[in-house]
Coordinates of C-alpha atoms in Angstrom, one line a residue:
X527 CA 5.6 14.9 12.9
X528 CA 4.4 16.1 9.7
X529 CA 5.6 15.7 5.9
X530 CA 6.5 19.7 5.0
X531 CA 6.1 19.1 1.7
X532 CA 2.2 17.7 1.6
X533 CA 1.1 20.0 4.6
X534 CA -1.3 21.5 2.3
X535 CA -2.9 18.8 2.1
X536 CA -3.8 18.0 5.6
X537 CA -7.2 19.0 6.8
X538 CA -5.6 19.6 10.3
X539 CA -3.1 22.0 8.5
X540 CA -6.1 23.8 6.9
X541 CA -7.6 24.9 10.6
X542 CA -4.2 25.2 12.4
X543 CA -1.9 27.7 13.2
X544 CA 2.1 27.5 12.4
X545 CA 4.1 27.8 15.4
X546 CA 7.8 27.5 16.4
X547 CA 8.9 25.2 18.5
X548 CA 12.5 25.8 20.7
X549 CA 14.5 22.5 21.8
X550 CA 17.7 22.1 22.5
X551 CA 18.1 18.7 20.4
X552 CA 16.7 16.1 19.1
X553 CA 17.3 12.6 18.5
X554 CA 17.7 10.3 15.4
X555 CA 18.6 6.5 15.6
X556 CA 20.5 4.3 13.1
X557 CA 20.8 0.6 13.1
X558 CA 24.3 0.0 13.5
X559 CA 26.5 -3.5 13.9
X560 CA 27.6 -4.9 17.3
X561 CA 28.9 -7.6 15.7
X562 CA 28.2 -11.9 15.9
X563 CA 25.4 -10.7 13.1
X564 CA 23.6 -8.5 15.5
X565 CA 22.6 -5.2 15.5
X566 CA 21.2 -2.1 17.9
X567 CA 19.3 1.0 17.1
X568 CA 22.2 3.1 17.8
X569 CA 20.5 6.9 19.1
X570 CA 23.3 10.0 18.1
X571 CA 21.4 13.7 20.0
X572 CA 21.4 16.4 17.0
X573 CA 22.6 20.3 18.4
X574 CA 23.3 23.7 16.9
X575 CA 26.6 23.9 16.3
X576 CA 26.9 27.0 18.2
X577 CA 25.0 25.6 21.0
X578 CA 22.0 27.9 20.8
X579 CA 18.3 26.6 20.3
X580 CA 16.8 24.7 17.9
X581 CA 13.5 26.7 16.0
X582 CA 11.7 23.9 15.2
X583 CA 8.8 24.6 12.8
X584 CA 5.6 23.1 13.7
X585 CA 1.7 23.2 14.1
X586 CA 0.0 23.8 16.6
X587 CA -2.6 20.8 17.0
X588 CA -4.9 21.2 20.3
X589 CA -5.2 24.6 21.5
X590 CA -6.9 25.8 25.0
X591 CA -8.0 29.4 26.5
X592 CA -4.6 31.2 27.4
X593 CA -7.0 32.1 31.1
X594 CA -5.5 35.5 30.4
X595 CA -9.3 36.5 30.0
X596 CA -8.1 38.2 26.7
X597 CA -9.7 35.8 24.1
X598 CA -6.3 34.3 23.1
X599 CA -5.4 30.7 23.1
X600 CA -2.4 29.0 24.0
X601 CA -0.8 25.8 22.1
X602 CA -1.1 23.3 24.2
X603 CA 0.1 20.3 22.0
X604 CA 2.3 21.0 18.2
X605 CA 3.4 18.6 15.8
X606 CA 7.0 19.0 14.5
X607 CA 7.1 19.6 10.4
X608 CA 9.9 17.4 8.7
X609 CA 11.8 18.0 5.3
X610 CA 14.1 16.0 3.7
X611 CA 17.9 15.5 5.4
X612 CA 20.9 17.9 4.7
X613 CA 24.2 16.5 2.8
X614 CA 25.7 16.0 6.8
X615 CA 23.0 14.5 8.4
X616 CA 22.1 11.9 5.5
X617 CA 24.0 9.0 7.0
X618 CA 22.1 9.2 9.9
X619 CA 18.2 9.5 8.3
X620 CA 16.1 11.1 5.5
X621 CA 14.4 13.3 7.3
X622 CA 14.7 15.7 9.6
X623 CA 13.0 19.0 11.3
X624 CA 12.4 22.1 10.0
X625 CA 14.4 24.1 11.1
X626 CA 14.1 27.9 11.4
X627 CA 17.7 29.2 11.0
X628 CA 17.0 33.3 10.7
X629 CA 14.6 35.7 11.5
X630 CA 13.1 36.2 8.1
X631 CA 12.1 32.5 8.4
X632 CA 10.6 32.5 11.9
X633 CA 8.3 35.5 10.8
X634 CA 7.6 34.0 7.3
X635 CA 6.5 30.6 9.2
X636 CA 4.8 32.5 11.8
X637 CA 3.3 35.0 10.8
X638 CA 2.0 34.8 6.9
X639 CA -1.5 32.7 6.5
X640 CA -2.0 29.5 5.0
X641 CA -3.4 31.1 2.3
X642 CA 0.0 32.7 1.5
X643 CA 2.7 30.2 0.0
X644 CA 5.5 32.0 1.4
X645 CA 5.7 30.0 4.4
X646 CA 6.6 26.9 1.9
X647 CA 10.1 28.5 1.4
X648 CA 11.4 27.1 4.9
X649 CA 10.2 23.7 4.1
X650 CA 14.1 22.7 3.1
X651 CA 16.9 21.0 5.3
X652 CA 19.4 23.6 6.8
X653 CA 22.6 24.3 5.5
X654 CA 25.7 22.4 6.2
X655 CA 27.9 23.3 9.4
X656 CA 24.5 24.0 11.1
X657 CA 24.0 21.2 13.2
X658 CA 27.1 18.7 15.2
X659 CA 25.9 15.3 16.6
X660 CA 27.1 12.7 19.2
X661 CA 26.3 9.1 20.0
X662 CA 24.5 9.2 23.6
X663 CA 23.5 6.0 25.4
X664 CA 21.6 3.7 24.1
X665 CA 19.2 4.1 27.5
X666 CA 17.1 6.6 25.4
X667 CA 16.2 4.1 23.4
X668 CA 13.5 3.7 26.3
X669 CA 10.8 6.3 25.9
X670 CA 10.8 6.6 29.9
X671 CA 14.4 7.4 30.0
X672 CA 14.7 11.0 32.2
X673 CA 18.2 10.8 33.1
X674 CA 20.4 13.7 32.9
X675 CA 23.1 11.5 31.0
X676 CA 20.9 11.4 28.3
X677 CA 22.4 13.8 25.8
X678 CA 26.3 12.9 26.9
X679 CA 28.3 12.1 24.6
X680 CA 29.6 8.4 24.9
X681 CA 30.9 6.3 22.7
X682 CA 28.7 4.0 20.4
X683 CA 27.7 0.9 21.4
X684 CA 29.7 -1.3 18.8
X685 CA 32.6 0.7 20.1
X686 CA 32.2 0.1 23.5
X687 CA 33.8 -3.4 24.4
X688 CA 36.1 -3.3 21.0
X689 CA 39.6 -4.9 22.5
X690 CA 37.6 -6.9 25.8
X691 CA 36.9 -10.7 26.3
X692 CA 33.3 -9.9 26.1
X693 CA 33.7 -8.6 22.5
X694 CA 35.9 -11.2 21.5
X695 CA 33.7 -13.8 21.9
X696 CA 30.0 -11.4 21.5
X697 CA 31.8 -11.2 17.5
X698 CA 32.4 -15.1 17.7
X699 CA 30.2 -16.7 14.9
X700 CA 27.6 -19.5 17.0
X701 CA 29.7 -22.5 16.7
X702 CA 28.4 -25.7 15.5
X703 CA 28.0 -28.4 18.1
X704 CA 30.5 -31.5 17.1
X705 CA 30.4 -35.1 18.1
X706 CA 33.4 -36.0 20.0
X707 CA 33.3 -39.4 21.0
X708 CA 35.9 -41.7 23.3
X709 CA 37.6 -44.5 22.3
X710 CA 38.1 -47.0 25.5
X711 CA 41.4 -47.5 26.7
X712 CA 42.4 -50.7 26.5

Protein backbone atom coordinates (compact mmCIF):
# COMPACT_ATOMS: atom_id res chain seq x y z
CA UNK A 1 0.00 0.00 0.00
CA UNK A 2 0.75 3.55 -0.52
CA UNK A 3 0.57 6.82 1.65
CA UNK A 4 -2.35 9.01 -0.52
CA UNK A 5 -1.12 11.94 0.77
CA UNK A 6 2.78 11.79 -0.42
CA UNK A 7 1.98 9.90 -3.75
CA UNK A 8 3.38 12.76 -5.51
CA UNK A 9 6.21 12.16 -4.34
CA UNK A 10 6.91 8.65 -5.38
CA UNK A 11 8.91 8.11 -8.50
CA UNK A 12 6.80 4.93 -9.20
CA UNK A 13 3.68 7.26 -8.92
CA UNK A 14 5.28 9.59 -11.56
CA UNK A 15 5.34 6.66 -14.42
CA UNK A 16 2.19 4.82 -13.19
CA UNK A 17 -1.22 4.80 -14.01
CA UNK A 18 -4.26 5.15 -11.24
CA UNK A 19 -6.50 2.30 -11.30
CA UNK A 20 -9.50 0.99 -9.24
CA UNK A 21 -9.35 -1.81 -7.57
CA UNK A 22 -12.96 -3.94 -6.59
CA UNK A 23 -12.86 -6.32 -3.39
CA UNK A 24 -15.25 -7.33 -1.41
CA UNK A 25 -13.40 -6.61 1.97
CA UNK A 26 -10.62 -6.17 3.55
CA UNK A 27 -9.02 -6.86 6.74
CA UNK A 28 -7.53 -4.76 9.68
CA UNK A 29 -6.15 -6.41 12.90
CA UNK A 30 -6.04 -4.96 16.49
CA UNK A 31 -4.19 -6.31 19.43
CA UNK A 32 -6.82 -7.09 21.80
CA UNK A 33 -6.55 -8.85 25.59
CA UNK A 34 -7.23 -12.62 26.15
CA UNK A 35 -6.52 -12.20 29.48
CA UNK A 36 -3.50 -13.81 32.21
CA UNK A 37 -1.52 -10.53 30.57
CA UNK A 38 -1.69 -11.89 27.05
CA UNK A 39 -2.71 -10.71 24.04
CA UNK A 40 -3.75 -11.75 20.15
CA UNK A 41 -3.76 -9.73 17.01
CA UNK A 42 -7.46 -9.90 16.87
CA UNK A 43 -8.44 -9.62 12.59
CA UNK A 44 -12.29 -7.90 12.30
CA UNK A 45 -13.19 -8.17 7.86
CA UNK A 46 -14.28 -4.46 6.80
CA UNK A 47 -17.60 -4.52 4.08
CA UNK A 48 -19.95 -2.02 2.50
CA UNK A 49 -22.64 -1.55 4.47
CA UNK A 50 -24.90 -2.28 1.62
CA UNK A 51 -23.00 -5.31 0.72
CA UNK A 52 -21.83 -4.05 -2.72
CA UNK A 53 -17.99 -3.73 -3.75
CA UNK A 54 -15.41 -2.04 -2.37
CA UNK A 55 -13.54 0.68 -5.18
CA UNK A 56 -10.43 0.54 -3.87
CA UNK A 57 -8.08 3.31 -5.36
CA UNK A 58 -4.78 2.14 -6.32
CA UNK A 59 -1.75 2.11 -8.88
CA UNK A 60 -1.09 0.08 -11.13
CA UNK A 61 2.74 -1.12 -10.47
CA UNK A 62 3.79 -3.92 -13.23
CA UNK A 63 1.94 -3.79 -16.31
CA UNK A 64 2.12 -6.60 -19.32
CA UNK A 65 0.77 -6.59 -23.11
CA UNK A 66 -3.14 -7.15 -22.76
CA UNK A 67 -2.27 -10.07 -26.05
CA UNK A 68 -5.30 -8.31 -27.47
CA UNK A 69 -2.75 -7.33 -30.25
CA UNK A 70 -4.21 -3.80 -29.78
CA UNK A 71 -1.13 -2.08 -28.11
CA UNK A 72 -2.94 -1.89 -24.69
CA UNK A 73 -1.64 -3.16 -21.49
CA UNK A 74 -3.18 -4.88 -18.78
CA UNK A 75 -2.37 -4.36 -14.81
CA UNK A 76 -1.02 -7.07 -13.80
CA UNK A 77 0.07 -6.17 -10.15
CA UNK A 78 -1.61 -2.59 -8.14
CA UNK A 79 -0.76 -1.18 -4.99
CA UNK A 80 -3.70 -0.19 -2.72
CA UNK A 81 -3.51 3.90 -1.85
CA UNK A 82 -4.24 4.52 2.04
CA UNK A 83 -5.67 7.74 3.76
CA UNK A 84 -6.18 8.38 7.18
CA UNK A 85 -9.18 6.38 9.11
CA UNK A 86 -12.90 7.55 9.36
CA UNK A 87 -14.46 8.64 12.88
CA UNK A 88 -16.02 4.63 12.91
CA UNK A 89 -13.19 2.82 11.95
CA UNK A 90 -10.58 4.64 14.28
CA UNK A 91 -10.68 2.16 17.04
CA UNK A 92 -9.69 -0.36 14.78
CA UNK A 93 -6.47 1.55 12.84
CA UNK A 94 -5.27 4.80 11.36
CA UNK A 95 -5.41 4.08 8.11
CA UNK A 96 -7.34 2.69 5.74
CA UNK A 97 -8.06 2.40 1.80
CA UNK A 98 -9.15 4.77 -0.42
CA UNK A 99 -12.15 4.23 -1.14
CA UNK A 100 -14.06 5.28 -4.21
CA UNK A 101 -17.59 5.83 -3.00
CA UNK A 102 -19.35 7.60 -6.40
CA UNK A 103 -18.89 7.88 -9.80
CA UNK A 104 -17.47 11.36 -9.96
CA UNK A 105 -14.59 9.88 -7.87
CA UNK A 106 -13.97 6.74 -9.89
CA UNK A 107 -13.57 9.00 -13.11
CA UNK A 108 -11.69 11.77 -11.26
CA UNK A 109 -9.10 8.87 -9.94
CA UNK A 110 -9.18 7.18 -13.20
CA UNK A 111 -9.24 9.20 -15.64
CA UNK A 112 -7.52 12.80 -14.95
CA UNK A 113 -3.43 12.75 -15.28
CA UNK A 114 -0.97 13.05 -12.77
CA UNK A 115 -0.30 16.27 -13.86
CA UNK A 116 -3.90 17.32 -12.78
CA UNK A 117 -4.53 17.60 -8.92
CA UNK A 118 -8.00 16.71 -9.12
CA UNK A 119 -7.42 13.22 -8.42
CA UNK A 120 -6.08 14.41 -4.79
CA UNK A 121 -9.66 15.22 -3.78
CA UNK A 122 -10.42 11.31 -3.12
CA UNK A 123 -7.47 10.96 -1.07
CA UNK A 124 -9.84 11.30 2.34
CA UNK A 125 -11.54 8.45 4.53
CA UNK A 126 -15.22 7.70 3.51
CA UNK A 127 -17.98 8.95 5.30
CA UNK A 128 -19.54 7.37 8.25
CA UNK A 129 -22.32 4.53 7.89
CA UNK A 130 -20.26 3.51 4.84
CA UNK A 131 -18.54 0.61 5.89
CA UNK A 132 -19.92 -2.40 9.01
CA UNK A 133 -17.26 -4.81 10.31
CA UNK A 134 -17.07 -8.20 12.14
CA UNK A 135 -14.53 -10.20 14.14
CA UNK A 136 -13.67 -13.39 11.83
CA UNK A 137 -11.29 -16.09 13.00
CA UNK A 138 -8.23 -15.48 14.03
CA UNK A 139 -6.99 -18.41 11.26
CA UNK A 140 -6.49 -15.36 8.85
CA UNK A 141 -3.99 -14.37 10.86
CA UNK A 142 -1.99 -16.99 8.62
CA UNK A 143 -1.31 -15.53 5.21
CA UNK A 144 -2.02 -19.10 3.68
CA UNK A 145 -5.38 -19.18 5.16
CA UNK A 146 -7.97 -20.00 1.97
CA UNK A 147 -10.84 -21.19 3.89
CA UNK A 148 -14.28 -20.20 2.99
CA UNK A 149 -14.90 -19.35 6.94
CA UNK A 150 -12.69 -16.69 6.56
CA UNK A 151 -14.86 -13.64 6.39
CA UNK A 152 -17.71 -15.31 8.99
CA UNK A 153 -18.53 -13.55 11.55
CA UNK A 154 -17.53 -15.23 14.95
CA UNK A 155 -17.03 -13.99 17.98
CA UNK A 156 -13.63 -12.49 19.12
CA UNK A 157 -11.16 -14.44 20.59
CA UNK A 158 -11.21 -12.92 24.22
CA UNK A 159 -14.85 -13.63 24.05
CA UNK A 160 -14.70 -16.96 23.06
CA UNK A 161 -14.15 -19.18 26.33
CA UNK A 162 -15.51 -16.14 28.71
CA UNK A 163 -17.70 -18.37 31.41
CA UNK A 164 -15.44 -22.00 30.70
CA UNK A 165 -12.79 -23.75 32.98
CA UNK A 166 -10.30 -23.04 30.40
CA UNK A 167 -10.86 -19.16 30.77
CA UNK A 168 -10.92 -19.36 34.34
CA UNK A 169 -7.78 -20.46 34.81
CA UNK A 170 -6.12 -18.95 31.02
CA UNK A 171 -7.04 -15.30 33.23
CA UNK A 172 -5.36 -16.85 36.41
CA UNK A 173 -2.29 -14.72 37.29
CA UNK A 174 1.09 -17.42 37.13
CA UNK A 175 1.19 -18.29 40.71
CA UNK A 176 4.17 -18.19 42.73
CA UNK A 177 5.69 -21.55 43.64
CA UNK A 178 5.59 -21.94 47.77
CA UNK A 179 7.56 -24.05 50.02
CA UNK A 180 5.43 -26.39 51.86
CA UNK A 181 7.29 -28.47 54.00
CA UNK A 182 6.07 -31.63 56.47
CA UNK A 183 6.43 -31.82 59.87
CA UNK A 184 7.04 -35.71 60.99
CA UNK A 185 4.49 -37.21 62.92
CA UNK A 186 5.46 -38.30 65.99
Amino acid sequence: SGRGETLKELALFRSARRCATLANGFFEWRDESIGGGKTIKQPYYVTRADGEPLVIASVCVDEIASGSGSGKRACETSMCTTSTTSTALEWLHDRMPVLLTSDEDIKRWCLTSNGDDGWERCIKPCEDGYLVWHPVTTKVNRADYRASDAVKPTKRAAEQNVGSIAALFAAAPPSKKQKHTTAPLT
